[in-house]
Short mmCIF file of C-alpha atoms and ligand atoms in Angstrom, two decimals:
data_model
loop_
_atom_site.label_atom_id
_atom_site.label_comp_id
_atom_site.label_asym_id
_atom_site.label_seq_id
_atom_site.Cartn_x
_atom_site.Cartn_y
_atom_site.Cartn_z
CA MET A 143 -0.03 0.03 0.00
CA LYS A 144 1.89 2.94 -1.37
CA ILE A 145 0.49 6.37 -0.44
CA SER A 146 2.08 9.78 -1.52
CA PRO A 147 3.96 11.20 1.55
CA SER A 148 2.40 14.69 0.67
CA ARG A 149 -1.15 13.24 1.10
CA ILE A 150 -0.27 11.49 4.37
CA ALA A 151 1.18 14.77 5.70
CA THR A 152 -1.82 16.76 4.53
CA PHE A 153 -4.20 14.18 6.25
CA GLU A 154 -2.29 14.54 9.51
CA ILE A 155 -2.13 18.30 9.36
CA LEU A 156 -5.76 18.64 8.68
CA SER A 157 -6.79 16.14 11.26
CA LYS A 158 -4.74 18.10 13.87
CA ILE A 159 -6.36 21.30 12.72
CA GLU A 160 -9.76 19.75 13.10
CA THR A 161 -9.32 18.08 16.43
CA GLU A 162 -6.79 20.29 18.21
CA LYS A 163 -7.58 23.68 16.70
CA SER A 164 -3.93 23.91 15.55
CA PHE A 165 -2.85 26.31 12.92
CA SER A 166 -1.61 25.45 9.49
CA SER A 167 1.09 28.13 9.69
CA VAL A 168 2.59 26.24 12.72
CA LEU A 169 2.15 22.73 11.39
CA LEU A 170 3.11 23.19 7.75
CA PRO A 171 6.79 24.04 8.44
CA ILE A 172 7.15 21.15 10.89
CA TYR A 173 5.81 18.57 8.34
CA GLU A 174 7.52 20.17 5.28
CA GLU A 175 10.89 19.85 6.88
CA LYS A 176 10.34 16.09 7.03
CA LEU A 177 9.27 15.76 3.52
CA GLU A 178 11.41 15.50 0.45
CA ALA A 179 11.45 18.59 -1.81
CA LYS A 180 9.35 17.09 -4.42
CA ASP A 181 6.44 16.36 -1.91
CA ARG A 182 6.58 19.63 -0.05
CA GLY A 183 4.89 21.66 -2.84
CA LEU A 184 1.89 19.24 -3.00
CA CYS A 185 1.54 19.05 0.72
CA HIS A 186 1.40 22.89 0.92
CA GLU A 187 -1.15 23.14 -1.87
CA LEU A 188 -3.42 20.34 -0.64
CA THR A 189 -3.42 21.57 2.91
CA LEU A 190 -4.18 25.24 2.19
CA GLY A 191 -6.34 24.57 -0.76
CA THR A 192 -8.50 22.05 1.07
CA LEU A 193 -8.87 24.47 3.98
CA ARG A 194 -9.82 27.32 1.67
CA LYS A 195 -12.58 25.26 0.05
CA GLN A 196 -13.64 23.30 3.13
CA ILE A 197 -17.40 24.43 3.39
CA TYR A 198 -17.81 24.02 -0.33
CA LEU A 199 -16.26 20.55 -0.31
CA ASP A 200 -18.53 19.62 2.62
CA ARG A 201 -21.58 20.54 0.67
CA VAL A 202 -20.32 18.41 -2.28
CA ILE A 203 -19.75 15.44 0.14
CA GLU A 204 -23.17 16.10 1.47
CA LYS A 205 -24.78 15.83 -1.75
CA LEU A 206 -22.82 12.77 -2.87
CA THR A 207 -23.60 10.93 0.32
CA ASN A 208 -27.41 11.98 0.57
CA GLY A 209 -26.55 13.79 3.82
CA LYS A 210 -25.27 10.58 5.58
CA LYS A 211 -23.40 11.32 8.91
CA ILE A 212 -19.81 10.70 8.36
CA ASP A 213 -16.83 9.90 10.56
CA SER A 214 -14.50 12.96 10.84
CA ALA A 215 -11.33 11.26 9.56
CA ILE A 216 -13.29 9.95 6.42
CA LYS A 217 -14.60 13.42 5.93
CA ILE A 218 -11.12 14.87 5.76
CA ILE A 219 -9.93 12.03 3.40
CA LEU A 220 -12.94 12.90 1.19
CA ARG A 221 -12.16 16.73 1.25
CA ILE A 222 -8.56 16.09 0.21
CA ALA A 223 -9.47 13.90 -2.68
CA LEU A 224 -12.33 16.09 -3.87
CA TYR A 225 -10.14 19.05 -3.71
CA GLN A 226 -7.79 17.42 -6.17
CA LEU A 227 -10.61 16.29 -8.41
CA ILE A 228 -12.37 19.56 -8.57
CA PHE A 229 -9.54 22.16 -8.46
CA LEU A 230 -6.31 20.54 -9.56
CA ASP A 231 -6.10 19.70 -13.16
CA LYS A 232 -2.55 18.02 -13.09
CA ILE A 233 -3.45 15.18 -10.83
CA PRO A 234 -5.05 12.15 -12.50
CA ALA A 235 -8.26 11.08 -10.92
CA HIS A 236 -7.06 7.55 -10.12
CA ALA A 237 -4.04 8.93 -8.15
CA ALA A 238 -6.27 11.01 -5.96
CA ILE A 239 -8.84 8.25 -5.52
CA ASN A 240 -6.36 5.36 -4.89
CA ASP A 241 -4.50 7.39 -2.29
CA ALA A 242 -7.84 8.24 -0.52
CA VAL A 243 -8.90 4.69 -0.38
CA ASN A 244 -5.43 3.67 1.05
CA LEU A 245 -5.39 6.59 3.54
CA THR A 246 -8.69 5.17 4.78
CA GLN A 247 -6.97 1.98 5.61
CA LYS A 248 -3.95 3.81 7.10
CA ALA A 249 -6.36 5.82 9.30
CA LYS A 250 -7.60 2.39 10.61
CA LYS A 251 -11.02 2.70 8.98
CA LYS A 252 -10.61 -0.15 6.73
CA SER A 253 -14.38 -0.86 6.60
CA ALA A 254 -14.91 2.44 5.08
CA LYS A 255 -12.75 1.70 2.04
CA GLY A 256 -15.60 0.68 -0.24
CA PHE A 257 -17.64 3.78 0.81
CA VAL A 258 -14.74 6.21 0.03
CA ASN A 259 -14.12 4.56 -3.32
CA ALA A 260 -17.84 4.66 -4.12
CA VAL A 261 -18.36 8.35 -3.14
CA LEU A 262 -15.30 9.42 -5.23
CA ARG A 263 -16.25 7.26 -8.28
CA ARG A 264 -19.78 8.58 -8.17
CA PHE A 265 -18.25 12.19 -8.26
CA THR A 266 -16.37 11.23 -11.45
CA ARG A 267 -19.60 9.83 -13.13
CA GLU A 268 -22.10 12.46 -12.13
CA ASN A 269 -22.63 16.14 -12.74
CA ILE A 270 -22.88 17.56 -9.07
CA GLU A 271 -24.87 20.82 -8.78
CA LEU A 272 -25.35 22.58 -5.43
CA GLU A 273 -28.59 24.44 -4.62
CA PHE A 274 -28.72 27.57 -2.44
CA SER A 275 -31.63 29.28 -0.61
CA GLY A 276 -30.20 32.74 -1.72
CA GLU A 277 -27.40 34.95 -2.66
CA ILE A 278 -25.99 35.05 0.76
CA GLU A 279 -25.76 31.27 1.31
CA LYS A 280 -24.26 30.86 -2.31
CA LEU A 281 -21.57 33.44 -1.30
CA ALA A 282 -20.88 31.76 1.93
CA VAL A 283 -20.61 28.21 0.42
CA GLU A 284 -18.84 29.26 -2.83
CA THR A 285 -16.15 31.12 -0.80
CA SER A 286 -16.25 28.75 2.22
CA HIS A 287 -16.96 31.14 4.93
CA PRO A 288 -19.38 30.51 7.73
CA GLN A 289 -22.67 32.13 6.89
CA TRP A 290 -22.89 34.01 10.14
CA LEU A 291 -19.64 35.74 9.28
CA VAL A 292 -20.67 36.67 5.69
CA GLU A 293 -23.90 38.07 7.17
CA LYS A 294 -21.90 40.16 9.71
CA TRP A 295 -19.63 41.48 6.87
CA ILE A 296 -22.56 42.26 4.70
CA ALA A 297 -23.99 44.36 7.61
CA ASP A 298 -20.59 46.01 8.09
CA PHE A 299 -19.29 46.46 4.71
CA GLY A 300 -22.10 45.74 2.17
CA PHE A 301 -22.68 42.79 -0.16
CA GLU A 302 -20.16 43.76 -3.05
CA GLU A 303 -17.31 44.52 -0.63
CA THR A 304 -17.91 41.20 1.33
CA ALA A 305 -17.93 39.22 -1.97
CA THR A 306 -14.45 40.76 -2.99
CA LEU A 307 -13.11 40.24 0.68
CA ALA A 308 -14.31 36.63 0.74
CA ALA A 309 -12.71 35.97 -2.57
CA ALA A 310 -9.45 37.66 -1.63
CA ASN A 311 -9.34 35.59 1.46
CA ASN A 312 -9.01 32.52 -0.65
CA GLU A 313 -6.02 33.94 -2.71
CA THR A 314 -2.48 32.73 -2.05
CA PRO A 315 -0.75 35.85 -0.64
CA LYS A 316 2.52 36.95 -2.25
CA PRO A 317 5.22 36.31 0.47
CA GLY A 318 6.37 39.70 1.82
CA PHE A 319 9.75 40.17 3.55
CA ARG A 320 11.74 43.05 4.86
CA LEU A 321 15.38 43.71 5.74
CA THR A 322 16.73 43.29 9.31
CA ALA A 323 19.50 44.76 11.43
CA LYS A 324 21.74 41.81 10.00
CA THR A 325 21.11 42.42 6.35
CA THR A 326 24.44 42.98 4.62
CA ASP A 327 25.19 45.32 1.70
CA ALA A 328 25.85 42.20 -0.38
CA VAL A 329 22.49 40.76 0.42
CA LYS A 330 20.92 44.13 -0.40
CA ASP A 331 22.67 44.05 -3.79
CA ALA A 332 21.69 40.61 -4.61
CA LEU A 333 17.95 41.31 -3.68
CA GLU A 334 18.14 44.50 -5.67
CA ASN A 335 19.72 43.04 -8.93
CA LYS A 336 17.72 39.84 -8.72
CA ASN A 337 20.73 37.86 -9.94
CA ILE A 338 19.66 34.85 -7.95
CA LYS A 339 19.24 31.36 -9.33
CA ASN A 340 16.85 29.72 -6.84
CA GLU A 341 15.11 32.61 -5.27
CA LYS A 342 12.82 30.69 -3.00
CA ALA A 343 15.79 28.76 -1.49
CA PHE A 344 17.92 31.94 -1.39
CA LEU A 345 15.31 33.78 0.55
CA ARG A 346 14.60 30.81 2.94
CA GLU A 347 18.44 30.66 3.76
CA LEU A 348 18.55 34.32 4.38
CA ALA A 349 15.51 34.23 6.69
CA GLU A 350 16.92 31.17 8.59
CA ASN A 351 20.16 33.33 9.21
CA GLY A 352 18.09 36.45 10.17
CA LYS A 353 19.27 38.36 7.16
CA ILE A 354 15.69 39.04 6.11
CA TYR A 355 12.34 38.46 7.89
CA PHE A 356 9.16 37.15 6.15
CA GLN A 357 6.49 39.61 7.21
CA ASP A 358 3.32 40.69 5.44
CA GLU A 359 3.14 44.15 4.25
CA GLY A 360 0.28 45.10 6.44
CA SER A 361 2.19 44.00 9.50
CA GLN A 362 5.16 45.99 8.36
CA ILE A 363 2.93 49.14 8.14
CA VAL A 364 2.02 48.77 11.69
CA GLY A 365 5.71 48.44 12.67
CA ASN A 366 6.72 51.37 10.55
CA ALA A 367 3.92 53.48 12.15
CA VAL A 368 5.97 53.29 15.35
CA GLN A 369 8.45 56.13 14.65
CA LEU A 370 10.76 56.60 17.66
CA LYS A 371 12.52 59.86 18.02
CA GLU A 372 16.04 59.92 19.54
CA ASN A 373 16.12 58.75 23.16
CA GLU A 374 12.47 57.70 23.26
CA SER A 375 11.76 54.61 25.36
CA PHE A 376 9.46 51.96 23.82
CA LEU A 377 7.40 49.20 25.07
CA ASP A 378 5.85 46.55 22.78
CA ILE A 379 3.19 45.19 25.21
CA CYS A 380 1.99 42.07 23.37
CA ALA A 381 5.12 41.46 21.31
CA ALA A 382 5.44 37.67 20.55
CA PRO A 383 6.75 36.53 18.16
CA GLY A 384 8.30 39.81 17.60
CA SER A 385 7.56 40.80 13.98
CA LYS A 386 6.92 44.46 14.90
CA ALA A 387 9.43 44.73 17.95
CA THR A 388 12.27 43.58 15.62
CA LEU A 389 11.18 45.85 12.95
CA VAL A 390 11.18 48.93 15.38
CA ALA A 391 14.57 47.74 16.90
CA SER A 392 16.20 47.25 13.47
CA LYS A 393 15.96 50.93 12.85
CA LYS A 394 18.37 51.90 15.61
CA GLU A 395 21.66 52.28 14.18
CA LYS A 396 24.63 50.62 15.80
CA GLY A 397 26.48 53.02 18.20
CA LYS A 398 23.36 55.19 18.54
CA ARG A 399 21.26 52.85 20.53
CA LYS A 400 20.19 55.15 23.21
CA ASN A 401 16.43 54.25 23.19
CA LEU A 402 15.32 51.71 25.80
CA ILE A 403 13.35 49.02 23.90
CA VAL A 404 11.23 46.49 25.99
CA ALA A 405 9.08 43.70 24.52
CA GLY A 406 6.81 41.38 26.39
CA ASP A 407 4.16 38.74 26.22
CA PHE A 408 2.06 36.46 28.30
CA TYR A 409 2.95 32.98 27.15
CA TRP A 410 6.35 31.43 28.05
CA GLN A 411 6.69 29.57 24.82
CA ARG A 412 5.97 32.73 22.90
CA VAL A 413 8.31 34.76 25.01
CA LYS A 414 11.07 32.29 24.16
CA HIS A 415 10.26 32.61 20.48
CA LEU A 416 10.29 36.40 20.74
CA GLN A 417 13.70 36.19 22.42
CA GLU A 418 15.14 33.89 19.58
CA ASN A 419 13.67 36.07 16.90
CA CYS A 420 15.44 39.10 18.48
CA ARG A 421 18.74 37.31 18.66
CA ASN A 422 18.44 35.92 15.07
CA GLN A 423 17.72 39.37 13.62
CA GLY A 424 20.60 40.94 15.40
CA VAL A 425 18.62 43.04 17.97
CA GLY A 426 19.48 41.01 21.05
CA PHE A 427 19.64 44.38 22.93
CA VAL A 428 15.62 44.33 23.08
CA ASN A 429 14.74 43.66 26.76
CA ILE A 430 12.29 40.80 27.07
CA VAL A 431 9.73 40.44 29.84
CA GLN A 432 6.94 38.03 30.56
CA TYR A 433 3.76 39.32 32.24
CA ASP A 434 -0.07 39.37 32.16
CA ALA A 435 -0.82 42.73 30.67
CA GLU A 436 -4.58 42.37 31.42
CA ASN A 437 -3.75 42.44 35.12
CA ALA A 438 -0.46 44.01 36.08
CA LEU A 439 2.56 45.31 34.32
CA PRO A 440 6.01 45.23 36.06
CA PHE A 441 6.76 48.87 35.48
CA ALA A 442 6.27 52.12 37.18
CA ASP A 443 3.50 54.47 35.85
CA GLU A 444 4.55 56.77 33.11
CA SER A 445 7.74 54.74 32.18
CA PHE A 446 7.56 54.75 28.50
CA ASP A 447 7.36 57.48 25.73
CA VAL A 448 5.83 55.12 23.10
CA ILE A 449 3.77 51.98 23.68
CA LEU A 450 2.63 49.64 20.83
CA LEU A 451 -0.36 47.45 21.72
CA ASP A 452 -0.69 45.05 18.89
CA ALA A 453 -3.62 43.34 20.61
CA PRO A 454 -4.66 39.70 20.77
CA CYS A 455 -7.60 39.63 18.32
CA SER A 456 -9.75 37.44 16.08
CA GLY A 457 -7.28 37.63 13.15
CA THR A 458 -10.12 38.14 10.48
CA GLY A 459 -7.57 40.26 8.54
CA THR A 460 -5.27 37.34 8.16
CA ILE A 461 -7.42 34.64 6.79
CA ARG A 462 -5.46 34.57 3.56
CA HIS A 463 -2.54 33.31 5.68
CA ASN A 464 -4.52 31.35 8.21
CA PRO A 465 -7.54 29.97 6.26
CA GLU A 466 -8.70 27.84 9.27
CA ILE A 467 -9.32 30.98 11.45
CA ARG A 468 -12.85 31.28 9.97
CA TYR A 469 -13.97 27.77 11.19
CA PHE A 470 -12.62 28.47 14.69
CA LEU A 471 -14.39 31.76 15.32
CA GLN A 472 -17.73 32.05 17.12
CA LYS A 473 -20.09 35.06 16.95
CA LYS A 474 -19.50 35.68 20.74
CA ASP A 475 -15.71 35.89 20.34
CA PHE A 476 -15.72 39.63 19.05
CA ALA A 477 -17.36 40.83 22.32
CA GLU A 478 -15.07 38.73 24.46
CA LEU A 479 -11.95 39.90 22.70
CA SER A 480 -13.01 43.55 22.69
CA GLY A 481 -13.24 43.41 26.57
CA LYS A 482 -9.69 42.06 26.80
CA GLN A 483 -8.36 44.64 24.26
CA LEU A 484 -9.93 47.57 26.20
CA LYS A 485 -8.56 46.11 29.51
CA ILE A 486 -5.04 45.96 28.11
CA LEU A 487 -5.35 49.37 26.47
CA CYS A 488 -6.31 50.84 29.84
CA ARG A 489 -3.21 49.31 31.40
CA ALA A 490 -1.03 50.55 28.76
CA SER A 491 -2.43 54.10 29.23
CA LYS A 492 -0.98 54.13 32.72
CA GLN A 493 2.56 53.27 31.57
CA VAL A 494 2.90 56.00 28.97
CA LYS A 495 4.31 59.35 29.88
CA ARG A 496 2.46 62.81 29.27
CA GLY A 497 3.24 63.77 25.77
CA GLY A 498 3.79 60.19 24.79
CA ARG A 499 1.95 57.95 22.27
CA ILE A 500 0.08 54.71 22.25
CA ILE A 501 -0.18 52.79 18.91
CA TYR A 502 -3.19 50.38 19.13
CA SER A 503 -3.37 47.88 16.37
CA THR A 504 -5.13 44.66 15.54
CA CYS A 505 -5.14 42.13 12.52
CA SER A 506 -8.82 42.13 12.72
CA LEU A 507 -11.42 43.67 10.35
CA GLU A 508 -14.06 43.90 12.87
CA LYS A 509 -15.32 47.27 14.28
CA GLU A 510 -16.05 45.65 17.54
CA GLU A 511 -12.27 45.10 18.13
CA ASN A 512 -11.17 48.41 16.47
CA GLU A 513 -13.31 51.59 16.18
CA GLU A 514 -15.55 50.57 19.14
CA VAL A 515 -12.63 49.62 21.46
CA VAL A 516 -11.00 53.03 20.67
CA GLY A 517 -14.23 54.90 21.03
CA LYS A 518 -14.84 53.38 24.64
CA PHE A 519 -11.18 54.06 25.51
CA LEU A 520 -11.38 57.76 24.61
CA ASP A 521 -14.70 58.10 26.31
CA GLU A 522 -13.25 56.87 29.60
CA ASN A 523 -9.75 58.50 29.26
CA LYS A 524 -10.16 62.17 28.57
CA ASP A 525 -6.41 62.85 28.94
CA PHE A 526 -5.79 61.06 25.64
CA ARG A 527 -6.46 62.42 22.07
CA PRO A 528 -6.35 60.62 18.90
CA ILE A 529 -3.79 61.60 16.18
CA ASN A 530 -3.25 60.36 12.69
CA PRO A 531 -1.21 57.26 12.48
CA GLN A 532 2.06 57.70 10.49
CA VAL A 533 1.16 55.72 7.40
CA ASP A 534 0.68 56.58 3.63
CA GLU A 535 -2.56 58.51 3.56
CA VAL A 536 -4.24 56.04 1.31
CA PHE A 537 -4.67 53.94 4.43
CA LEU A 538 -6.27 56.69 6.56
CA THR A 539 -9.93 56.40 7.48
CA ARG A 540 -12.27 59.21 7.64
CA GLN A 541 -12.26 58.99 11.43
CA GLY A 542 -8.43 59.46 11.49
CA PHE A 543 -7.37 55.81 11.97
CA ALA A 544 -5.67 53.59 9.52
CA ARG A 545 -6.94 50.31 7.93
CA THR A 546 -5.54 47.89 5.37
CA PHE A 547 -7.78 45.38 3.56
CA PRO A 548 -6.89 42.01 1.79
CA GLN A 549 -9.29 42.91 -1.19
CA ARG A 550 -8.29 46.57 -1.68
CA ASP A 551 -4.62 46.58 -0.77
CA LYS A 552 -3.40 42.98 -1.46
CA MET A 553 -2.14 42.65 2.00
CA ASP A 554 -3.44 41.44 5.45
CA GLY A 555 -6.14 43.54 7.06
CA PHE A 556 -4.83 45.71 9.91
CA PHE A 557 -6.28 48.55 12.02
CA ILE A 558 -4.11 51.27 13.59
CA ALA A 559 -5.16 54.07 15.94
CA VAL A 560 -2.68 56.39 17.77
CA PHE A 561 -3.31 58.33 20.84
CA GLU A 562 -1.31 61.05 22.54
CA LYS A 563 -1.32 61.49 26.38
CA MET A 564 -2.04 65.06 27.24
C1 SAM B 106 -1.44 39.86 17.78
S1 SAM B 106 -0.29 38.92 18.72
C2 SAM B 106 1.13 39.89 18.66
C3 SAM B 106 1.96 39.89 17.50
C4 SAM B 106 3.28 40.60 17.55
N1 SAM B 106 3.06 41.97 17.95
C5 SAM B 106 4.00 40.54 16.31
O1 SAM B 106 4.10 41.46 15.53
O2 SAM B 106 4.71 39.59 16.28
C6 SAM B 106 -0.93 39.16 20.39
C7 SAM B 106 -0.08 38.76 21.39
O3 SAM B 106 -0.70 39.05 22.69
C8 SAM B 106 -0.27 38.10 23.63
N2 SAM B 106 -1.23 38.15 24.73
C9 SAM B 106 -2.47 37.67 24.91
N3 SAM B 106 -2.93 37.93 26.10
C10 SAM B 106 -1.98 38.62 26.80
C11 SAM B 106 -1.81 39.19 28.14
N4 SAM B 106 -2.88 39.03 28.90
N5 SAM B 106 -0.53 39.77 28.39
C12 SAM B 106 0.45 39.82 27.49
N6 SAM B 106 0.26 39.48 26.32
C13 SAM B 106 -0.80 38.83 25.95
C14 SAM B 106 -0.40 36.72 22.83
O4 SAM B 106 0.40 35.80 23.40
C15 SAM B 106 0.14 37.26 21.36
O5 SAM B 106 1.52 36.92 21.27
#
């Protein structure tokens, strides 16, 4: 029984995402490292592709099985096979089907082999057409987003904008990267002149050595909005894994590092990752702290000139990179998260000096986590006034905040608000 290692890896990754709520961005690098180069690409494509089409594929499965209740491992096997049959034209149907049947045995579901085979053969014989109760359900199923989320976005952004957003969420993002404190002139030259043979491998090696850092453009805009003046002290309050803290720190020229830079987070594993990231990118001078920013911060009041609060959030702006987020989210999460965000923002407000600034950001598209949190904060803290974020003016909103959108800007969706303490 020979099964392609890429399909075995995809099955294991998707099973972990389904049962343990793990993230594809965490699992893929772990599995891909163990795969041979020829299998890596297919595993990547099958994992992210199947996730991006999950609701649609489930509707096809429902139709093919006449709504029969299906074991979760079998459903994952069927999703992977149908993704190949429907969306990948270079894979022969027999390869997708045979591997699905063999995976069924490997998953210790031998008795379901005939069922899997029959369902997939039926698909190759019949013309499957899905029916929808209306335009909203059609959009939700065809773009594989939960209907409640599509309905919420339609209420917030309108139907057309939601349709383009949902479609953009299923596009493969162009990998973004930036230079680091360790980028040498030779690397800059090579990147500018593009005289590189295997660009993917070259960039991966640079990233491993901390000479570049893979970071979406939207996230870079947040980091770049933190513009430290000479001698200003800086706290990145929710910093792990350190994408923005390392960007801010990388701007400090050697020999002129007078700014105190502190970065902290709640979870020990994430704090360790933050520390490794700082070291790898040549900014080991960043002071790392572990704390619970919701309850107490280990600093005296008014200790910092500038604070970045890149708050824990729903992440709906990053669905392109993390397709599974949409299936984990529940309606009630936005209200819960906004409570946490406001609490940390109020803590941060005590730590910033008069005349200093707080940069509040999220990678969420939801007003509950953005404008509404900011509105409540300003209502309760009259000694703060909003000022325009330091970003290209195309990203500024009418209310004086900044937003990026996957469908409009071809980058992850971020929100930025800046407050000055008077
Ligand atoms: C959006 S992520 C930060 C990403 C980071 N700024 C970057 O650019 O790499 C939010 C972070 O908040 C942290 N966090 C959640 N609750 C926290 C708390 N109570 N105190 C401190 N950090 C917390 C999470 O562990 C997570 O690392």
